[in-house]
Structure formats: C-alpha cells, structure tokens
Amino acid sequence: MRIVDHREVISVIGGGGQVVDVLPAHEFRIAAIRGAIHLPLPKLLHEAEHVLDKRRAVVVYCRDGL
C-alpha cells in the first residue's frame, strides 16, 4: 500500500482501475467519486474479494484524502 496524489488516481481510473470508497453510507451518498465502489471500512476485508476484480488496480480512499 502507498499514498498517491490525485493525478495518479485519475491515471488509475483512466486505465480501468477500481476506486473503493470506505466512507460510512451517509457520507458516501454525499461525497463519493463517480463510479466508486462502496465498501465501508468495517466490511472491506470481508467483502473485497467478492466485489473487486483482482486483475485491476485498486485505489482506496476516505474523506481524509486520496
């Protein structure tokens, strides 16, 4: 895992990567990046393998930054 800036996030999205938002549901509804997959932090470890494509890059973000 590493921290990336907004330019790299845009590049990952443009290259077909997946964006995962770990915000609680009420925050996701008002602050999500378009096309983001919603996996609240408490569910991330249990649901990621069923929801995410392991062949594609993943960016995980929350309100504190990208």
CSV table of N, CA and C in Angstrom, one decimal:
chain,number,residue,atom,x,y,z
A,1,MET,N,0.8,-1.2,0.0
A,1,MET,CA,0.0,0.0,0.0
A,1,MET,C,0.9,1.2,0.0
A,2,ARG,N,0.4,2.3,-0.7
A,2,ARG,CA,1.2,3.5,-0.7
A,2,ARG,C,0.2,4.7,-0.9
A,3,ILE,N,0.5,5.8,-0.6
A,3,ILE,CA,-0.3,7.0,-0.8
A,3,ILE,C,0.0,7.6,-2.2
A,4,VAL,N,-1.1,8.0,-2.9
A,4,VAL,CA,-1.0,8.5,-4.2
A,4,VAL,C,-1.7,9.9,-4.2
A,5,ASP,N,-1.3,10.7,-5.2
A,5,ASP,CA,-2.0,12.0,-5.3
A,5,ASP,C,-3.1,11.9,-6.3
A,6,HIS,N,-3.8,13.0,-6.5
A,6,HIS,CA,-5.0,13.0,-7.4
A,6,HIS,C,-4.6,12.7,-8.8
A,7,ARG,N,-3.5,13.1,-9.3
A,7,ARG,CA,-3.1,12.8,-10.7
A,7,ARG,C,-2.9,11.3,-10.9
A,8,GLU,N,-2.4,10.6,-9.9
A,8,GLU,CA,-2.3,9.1,-10.1
A,8,GLU,C,-3.6,8.4,-10.0
A,9,VAL,N,-4.5,9.0,-9.2
A,9,VAL,CA,-5.9,8.4,-9.1
A,9,VAL,C,-6.5,8.5,-10.4
A,10,ILE,N,-6.4,9.7,-11.0
A,10,ILE,CA,-7.0,9.9,-12.4
A,10,ILE,C,-6.4,9.0,-13.4
A,11,SER,N,-5.1,8.7,-13.3
A,11,SER,CA,-4.5,7.8,-14.2
A,11,SER,C,-5.0,6.4,-14.0
A,12,VAL,N,-5.1,6.0,-12.7
A,12,VAL,CA,-5.6,4.6,-12.4
A,12,VAL,C,-7.0,4.4,-13.0
A,13,ILE,N,-7.9,5.4,-12.7
A,13,ILE,CA,-9.3,5.3,-13.2
A,13,ILE,C,-9.3,5.3,-14.7
A,14,GLY,N,-8.5,6.1,-15.4
A,14,GLY,CA,-8.4,6.1,-16.8
A,14,GLY,C,-7.9,4.8,-17.4
A,15,GLY,N,-7.1,4.1,-16.6
A,15,GLY,CA,-6.5,2.8,-17.1
A,15,GLY,C,-7.4,1.6,-16.7
A,16,GLY,N,-8.6,1.9,-16.3
A,16,GLY,CA,-9.6,0.8,-15.9
A,16,GLY,C,-9.5,0.4,-14.5
A,17,GLY,N,-8.8,1.1,-13.6
A,17,GLY,CA,-8.7,0.7,-12.2
A,17,GLY,C,-10.0,0.9,-11.5
A,18,GLN,N,-10.0,0.3,-10.3
A,18,GLN,CA,-11.2,0.4,-9.4
A,18,GLN,C,-11.0,1.4,-8.3
A,19,VAL,N,-12.0,2.2,-8.0
A,19,VAL,CA,-11.9,3.1,-6.9
A,19,VAL,C,-12.8,2.6,-5.8
A,20,VAL,N,-12.3,2.4,-4.6
A,20,VAL,CA,-13.1,1.9,-3.5
A,20,VAL,C,-13.2,3.0,-2.4
A,21,ASP,N,-14.4,3.3,-2.1
A,21,ASP,CA,-14.7,4.3,-1.0
A,21,ASP,C,-15.1,3.6,0.2
A,22,VAL,N,-14.4,3.9,1.3
A,22,VAL,CA,-14.6,3.2,2.6
A,22,VAL,C,-15.4,4.1,3.6
A,23,LEU,N,-16.0,5.1,3.1
A,23,LEU,CA,-16.8,6.0,4.0
A,23,LEU,C,-18.1,5.3,4.5
A,24,PRO,N,-18.6,5.7,5.6
A,24,PRO,CA,-19.9,5.2,6.0
A,24,PRO,C,-21.0,5.6,5.0
A,25,ALA,N,-22.1,4.9,4.9
A,25,ALA,CA,-23.1,5.1,3.9
A,25,ALA,C,-23.6,6.5,3.8
A,26,HIS,N,-23.8,7.2,4.9
A,26,HIS,CA,-24.4,8.5,4.8
A,26,HIS,C,-23.4,9.5,4.2
A,27,GLU,N,-22.1,9.3,4.4
A,27,GLU,CA,-21.1,10.1,3.8
A,27,GLU,C,-20.8,9.8,2.3
A,28,PHE,N,-20.9,8.5,2.0
A,28,PHE,CA,-20.7,8.0,0.7
A,28,PHE,C,-21.8,8.7,-0.3
A,29,ARG,N,-23.0,8.8,0.2
A,29,ARG,CA,-24.1,9.4,-0.6
A,29,ARG,C,-23.8,10.8,-1.0
A,30,ILE,N,-23.1,11.6,-0.2
A,30,ILE,CA,-22.8,13.0,-0.5
A,30,ILE,C,-21.4,13.3,-1.0
A,31,ALA,N,-20.5,12.3,-0.8
A,31,ALA,CA,-19.1,12.7,-1.2
A,31,ALA,C,-18.4,11.7,-2.0
A,32,ALA,N,-19.1,10.8,-2.7
A,32,ALA,CA,-18.5,9.7,-3.5
A,32,ALA,C,-17.9,10.2,-4.8
A,33,ILE,N,-16.8,9.6,-5.2
A,33,ILE,CA,-16.3,9.8,-6.5
A,33,ILE,C,-17.1,9.0,-7.5
A,34,ARG,N,-17.5,9.6,-8.6
A,34,ARG,CA,-18.4,9.0,-9.5
A,34,ARG,C,-17.8,7.6,-10.0
A,35,GLY,N,-18.6,6.6,-9.9
A,35,GLY,CA,-18.1,5.2,-10.3
A,35,GLY,C,-17.4,4.4,-9.2
A,36,ALA,N,-17.3,5.0,-8.0
A,36,ALA,CA,-16.6,4.4,-6.9
A,36,ALA,C,-17.4,3.2,-6.4
A,37,ILE,N,-16.7,2.2,-5.9
A,37,ILE,CA,-17.4,1.0,-5.3
A,37,ILE,C,-17.4,1.3,-3.8
A,38,HIS,N,-18.6,1.1,-3.2
A,38,HIS,CA,-18.7,1.4,-1.8
A,38,HIS,C,-18.5,0.2,-1.0
A,39,LEU,N,-17.4,0.2,-0.2
A,39,LEU,CA,-17.1,-0.9,0.7
A,39,LEU,C,-16.8,-0.2,2.0
A,40,PRO,N,-17.7,0.0,2.9
A,40,PRO,CA,-17.4,0.7,4.2
A,40,PRO,C,-16.3,-0.1,4.9
A,41,LEU,N,-15.5,0.7,5.6
A,41,LEU,CA,-14.3,0.1,6.2
A,41,LEU,C,-14.5,-1.2,7.0
A,42,PRO,N,-15.5,-1.2,7.8
A,42,PRO,CA,-15.7,-2.5,8.6
A,42,PRO,C,-16.0,-3.7,7.7
A,43,LYS,N,-16.5,-3.5,6.5
A,43,LYS,CA,-16.8,-4.6,5.6
A,43,LYS,C,-15.6,-4.9,4.6
A,44,LEU,N,-14.7,-4.0,4.5
A,44,LEU,CA,-13.7,-4.1,3.4
A,44,LEU,C,-13.0,-5.4,3.4
A,45,LEU,N,-12.4,-5.9,4.5
A,45,LEU,CA,-11.7,-7.2,4.4
A,45,LEU,C,-12.6,-8.4,4.1
A,46,HIS,N,-13.8,-8.3,4.5
A,46,HIS,CA,-14.7,-9.5,4.3
A,46,HIS,C,-15.3,-9.5,2.9
A,47,GLU,N,-15.5,-8.4,2.3
A,47,GLU,CA,-16.2,-8.3,1.0
A,47,GLU,C,-15.4,-8.0,-0.2
A,48,ALA,N,-14.2,-7.5,0.0
A,48,ALA,CA,-13.3,-7.1,-1.1
A,48,ALA,C,-13.1,-8.2,-2.1
A,49,GLU,N,-12.8,-9.4,-1.6
A,49,GLU,CA,-12.5,-10.5,-2.6
A,49,GLU,C,-13.7,-10.9,-3.4
A,50,HIS,N,-14.9,-10.6,-2.9
A,50,HIS,CA,-16.1,-10.9,-3.7
A,50,HIS,C,-16.6,-9.8,-4.6
A,51,VAL,N,-16.1,-8.6,-4.4
A,51,VAL,CA,-16.6,-7.4,-5.1
A,51,VAL,C,-15.5,-6.9,-6.1
A,52,LEU,N,-14.3,-7.0,-5.8
A,52,LEU,CA,-13.2,-6.4,-6.6
A,52,LEU,C,-12.6,-7.4,-7.6
A,53,ASP,N,-12.2,-6.9,-8.7
A,53,ASP,CA,-11.5,-7.7,-9.8
A,53,ASP,C,-10.0,-7.7,-9.4
A,54,LYS,N,-9.5,-8.8,-9.1
A,54,LYS,CA,-8.1,-8.9,-8.7
A,54,LYS,C,-7.1,-8.6,-9.8
A,55,ARG,N,-7.5,-8.5,-11.0
A,55,ARG,CA,-6.7,-8.2,-12.1
A,55,ARG,C,-6.5,-6.8,-12.4
A,56,ARG,N,-7.3,-5.9,-11.7
A,56,ARG,CA,-7.3,-4.5,-12.0
A,56,ARG,C,-6.8,-3.8,-10.7
A,57,ALA,N,-6.1,-2.6,-11.0
A,57,ALA,CA,-5.6,-1.8,-10.0
A,57,ALA,C,-6.7,-1.3,-9.1
A,58,VAL,N,-6.4,-1.0,-7.8
A,58,VAL,CA,-7.4,-0.5,-6.8
A,58,VAL,C,-6.8,0.7,-6.1
A,59,VAL,N,-7.7,1.7,-6.0
A,59,VAL,CA,-7.4,2.9,-5.2
A,59,VAL,C,-8.5,2.9,-4.1
A,60,VAL,N,-8.0,3.0,-2.8
A,60,VAL,CA,-9.0,3.0,-1.7
A,60,VAL,C,-8.9,4.4,-1.1
A,61,TYR,N,-10.0,5.0,-0.9
A,61,TYR,CA,-10.0,6.4,-0.3
A,61,TYR,C,-11.1,6.6,0.7
A,62,CYS,N,-10.8,7.6,1.5
A,62,CYS,CA,-11.8,8.1,2.5
A,62,CYS,C,-11.8,9.6,2.5
A,63,ARG,N,-12.5,10.2,3.4
A,63,ARG,CA,-12.7,11.7,3.4
A,63,ARG,C,-11.4,12.4,3.7
A,64,ASP,N,-10.5,11.7,4.4
A,64,ASP,CA,-9.2,12.3,4.9
A,64,ASP,C,-8.3,12.6,3.7
A,65,GLY,N,-8.5,12.0,2.6
A,65,GLY,CA,-7.6,12.1,1.4
A,65,GLY,C,-7.6,11.0,0.5
A,66,LEU,N,-6.9,11.1,-0.6
A,66,LEU,CA,-6.8,10.0,-1.6
A,66,LEU,C,-5.5,9.4,-1.5
